[in-house]
C-alpha positions as CSV (number, residue, x, y, z in Angstrom):
1,M,-8.4,13.5,-16.1
2,A,-6.7,11.7,-19.2
3,E,-3.8,10.3,-17.0
4,Q,-6.0,9.4,-14.2
5,L,-8.4,7.4,-16.6
6,R,-5.3,5.2,-17.7
7,D,-4.6,4.7,-14.0
8,L,-7.7,4.1,-13.6
9,S,-8.3,1.4,-16.1
10,D,-5.4,-0.4,-14.3
11,D,-8.2,-1.4,-11.5
12,R,-10.5,-3.1,-13.9
13,A,-8.9,-6.5,-12.7
14,L,-9.7,-5.6,-9.3
15,L,-13.4,-6.1,-10.6
16,G,-13.1,-10.0,-11.6
17,R,-16.2,-11.3,-13.7
18,T,-18.5,-10.6,-10.2
19,S,-18.9,-6.5,-10.4
20,T,-20.5,-5.2,-8.2
21,A,-21.5,-1.4,-7.3
22,E,-19.4,-1.7,-4.0
23,R,-16.3,-2.6,-6.0
24,V,-16.6,0.4,-7.9
25,S,-17.4,2.5,-5.1
26,D,-14.1,0.7,-3.2
27,I,-11.9,1.8,-5.9
28,L,-12.9,5.1,-6.1
29,R,-12.9,5.9,-3.0
30,S,-9.2,4.7,-2.6
31,R,-8.9,7.0,-5.7
32,I,-10.1,9.7,-4.1
33,A,-8.4,9.0,-0.9
34,E,-5.5,9.2,-3.0
35,G,-5.8,12.7,-4.9
36,Y,-6.4,10.8,-8.4
37,F,-9.8,13.0,-8.3
38,P,-8.8,16.3,-6.1
39,P,-12.1,18.0,-4.3
40,G,-13.5,20.0,-6.9
41,T,-13.7,16.8,-9.7
42,R,-16.1,16.6,-12.2
43,L,-16.5,12.5,-12.3
44,S,-17.5,11.7,-16.1
45,E,-19.5,8.9,-16.4
46,D,-18.5,8.1,-19.9
47,S,-14.9,8.0,-19.0
48,I,-15.2,6.4,-15.6
49,G,-17.6,4.0,-16.9
50,G,-15.3,3.1,-19.9
51,A,-12.1,2.9,-18.3
52,L,-13.7,0.2,-15.2
53,G,-15.5,-1.1,-18.2
54,V,-18.8,-1.0,-16.3
55,S,-22.3,-0.1,-16.9
56,R,-24.1,3.4,-16.2
57,N,-26.4,1.9,-13.5
58,T,-23.6,0.2,-11.9
59,L,-21.6,3.1,-11.8
60,R,-24.5,5.1,-11.0
61,E,-25.1,3.3,-7.5
62,A,-21.6,3.4,-7.0
63,F,-21.8,7.2,-6.7
64,R,-24.9,6.7,-5.0
65,L,-22.8,5.3,-2.1
66,L,-20.0,7.7,-2.3
67,T,-22.4,10.7,-2.2
68,H,-23.5,8.9,1.2
69,E,-20.6,9.2,2.6
70,R,-20.1,13.1,1.6
71,L,-17.5,12.2,-0.4
72,L,-19.1,13.0,-3.8
73,V,-22.2,15.7,-4.1
74,H,-24.3,15.6,-7.0
75,E,-25.4,19.1,-8.5
76,L,-28.6,19.4,-10.4
77,N,-28.2,20.0,-14.2
78,R,-23.7,19.6,-13.7
79,G,-22.8,16.1,-12.3
80,V,-21.2,14.4,-10.0
81,F,-18.2,16.1,-8.3
82,V,-15.9,14.9,-5.6
83,R,-16.9,16.7,-2.7
84,V,-14.9,20.2,-1.0
85,L,-15.6,20.3,2.4
86,T,-16.4,23.2,4.7
87,V,-14.4,24.5,7.6
88,E,-17.4,23.4,9.6
89,D,-17.0,19.7,8.0
90,V,-13.2,19.8,8.7
91,E,-14.3,20.8,12.6
92,D,-17.0,17.7,12.5
93,I,-14.8,14.8,11.5
94,Y,-12.2,15.9,14.3
95,R,-14.9,15.7,16.9
96,T,-16.2,12.3,15.5
97,R,-12.4,11.0,16.0
98,M,-11.7,12.2,19.4
99,L,-15.3,10.6,20.3
100,V,-14.6,7.3,18.5
101,E,-10.4,7.3,18.5
102,C,-10.3,7.8,22.7
103,A,-12.7,5.6,23.3
104,V,-11.5,2.8,21.7
105,V,-7.9,3.2,23.9
106,R,-10.1,4.1,26.7
107,G,-12.0,0.6,26.5
108,L,-9.0,-1.1,25.7
109,G,-9.2,-3.6,28.4
110,E,-6.2,-5.3,30.3
111,P,-2.9,-5.5,28.4
112,P,-1.0,-7.0,26.2
113,Y,-2.5,-5.4,22.9
114,G,-2.2,-6.5,19.6
115,L,0.2,-3.5,18.5
116,D,1.7,-5.2,15.6
117,G,-0.2,-3.4,13.1
118,L,0.6,0.4,14.7
119,A,3.8,-0.7,14.9
120,G,3.9,-1.5,11.3
121,A,1.6,2.5,10.2
122,V,5.2,4.0,12.4
123,E,7.8,2.0,10.2
124,E,5.7,3.1,7.1
125,G,5.8,6.7,8.2
126,R,9.4,6.8,9.3
127,R,10.7,5.1,5.6
128,A,8.3,7.3,3.8
129,A,10.3,10.7,5.7
130,R,13.4,9.2,5.1
131,E,12.8,9.2,1.2
132,G,11.0,12.6,1.5
133,D,7.6,11.2,0.6
134,W,5.3,13.3,2.6
135,K,2.5,12.3,0.9
136,G,3.5,8.6,1.9
137,V,3.8,10.1,5.7
138,G,-0.1,11.3,5.8
139,T,-1.0,8.1,4.1
140,A,0.9,6.0,6.7
141,N,-0.4,8.1,9.4
142,I,-3.8,7.5,7.8
143,H,-2.9,3.6,8.5
144,F,-1.6,4.3,12.1
145,H,-5.3,5.6,13.0
146,R,-7.0,3.2,11.0
147,E,-4.8,0.2,12.9
148,L,-5.6,1.9,16.5
149,V,-9.7,2.1,15.6
150,A,-9.3,-1.7,14.9
151,L,-7.6,-2.6,18.5
152,A,-12.0,-2.2,18.8
153,A,-12.3,-5.4,17.1
154,S,-15.6,-3.9,15.8
155,E,-16.5,-4.3,12.0
156,R,-19.1,-1.3,12.4
157,T,-16.3,0.7,13.7
158,D,-14.1,0.1,11.6
159,E,-17.0,0.9,8.6
160,L,-17.4,4.3,9.9
161,M,-14.1,5.1,10.3
162,R,-13.4,4.0,7.0
163,S,-15.6,6.8,5.6
164,V,-14.5,9.8,8.4
165,F,-10.6,8.9,7.3
166,A,-11.6,9.3,3.5
167,E,-13.0,12.7,4.0
168,L,-10.2,13.9,6.0
169,R,-8.3,13.0,3.3
170,L,-10.4,15.5,0.9
171,A,-9.6,18.3,3.5
172,F,-5.7,16.9,3.4
173,H,-5.6,17.6,-0.4
174,V,-6.7,21.2,-0.1
175,V,-4.3,21.8,2.5
176,D,-1.5,20.3,0.6
177,E,1.3,21.0,2.8
178,P,2.1,17.4,3.3
179,Q,5.3,18.0,5.3
180,R,4.2,20.4,7.5
181,L,1.3,18.9,8.2
182,H,2.3,15.2,8.8
183,E,5.7,15.8,9.9
184,P,5.2,16.2,13.7
185,Y,2.8,13.3,13.9
186,I,5.5,10.8,13.0
187,A,7.0,10.9,17.0
188,R,3.6,11.8,18.1
189,N,2.5,8.3,17.0
190,V,5.7,6.5,18.2
191,M,4.9,8.2,21.9
192,I,1.5,6.9,22.1
193,L,2.4,3.4,20.6
194,E,5.1,3.1,23.1
195,A,2.8,4.2,26.3
196,L,0.2,1.2,24.7
197,Q,2.8,-1.3,24.5
198,A,3.9,-0.2,28.5
199,G,0.0,-1.0,29.0
200,D,-0.6,2.5,30.3
201,R,-4.3,3.6,28.6
202,D,-4.4,6.4,30.5
203,Q,-1.3,8.0,29.1
204,A,-2.1,6.8,25.3
205,E,-5.7,8.4,25.9
206,R,-3.8,11.6,26.7
207,L,-1.6,11.6,24.3
208,L,-4.4,11.2,21.6
209,A,-6.5,13.5,22.5
210,G,-3.6,16.7,22.3
211,Y,-2.7,14.7,19.2
212,L,-6.0,15.5,17.9
213,D,-6.9,18.7,19.3
214,D,-3.1,19.7,18.2
215,S,-4.1,18.2,14.2
216,L,-7.6,20.0,14.2
217,A,-5.8,23.6,14.7
218,R,-2.7,23.0,12.2
219,V,-5.4,21.9,9.9
220,V,-8.0,24.5,10.0
221,E,-5.5,27.0,10.1
222,V,-4.3,26.5,6.7
223,Y,-7.6,25.2,5.3
224,R,-9.5,28.5,6.2
225,R,-7.0,30.4,4.5
226,R,-7.2,28.0,1.5
227,V,-10.4,28.1,1.1
228,G,-10.6,31.4,1.7
229,E,-8.0,31.9,-1.3
230,D,-9.9,29.5,-3.5
231,G,-13.4,31.4,-3.0
């Protein structure tokens, strides 16, 4: 925890002079997604508040926001913890992804589409794979899907999926097999990108649906085993 808190202190500059609970929650959300605070970690108000230089009330409001996003859980007389998802949570996350991501592709309209963000995420994943950075590949994969959702040009959809993807990272941290989990999808991201570059929404949607089905099966297989082992 001491190392995480030192790193968190570096984020104090992000708060600026107009610190808000929303900005604190943005920082903590990113740190949770990056695995600085793994699932099951108890978050100390004193330590985190001191590292960020924010008041207890501001931090509690940030915790409340992240609890509403299902990233944290408050346990009576014990404190606030990074949430450990159930298998049912993971399955529901993927149902949401299937509904939203496939609908975004289906509703794209006529090509050409603005695909620079998707192409950049594909290259980010390839670069991380060449360096053997499999967690980096996972991050690039999330970026790919965020860019895909962003094609809808909807702030509400972006906000919804920001929380969904953050929850998904909680599951990835428990699975902790980043190469096995993410490597197969580098090529599949390329296929989806190429279908969209060709203006073939139907093919892109078919590829995406198959991708999400396979990813769910892979994640749940390992997640069920890991959660069972921990229990």
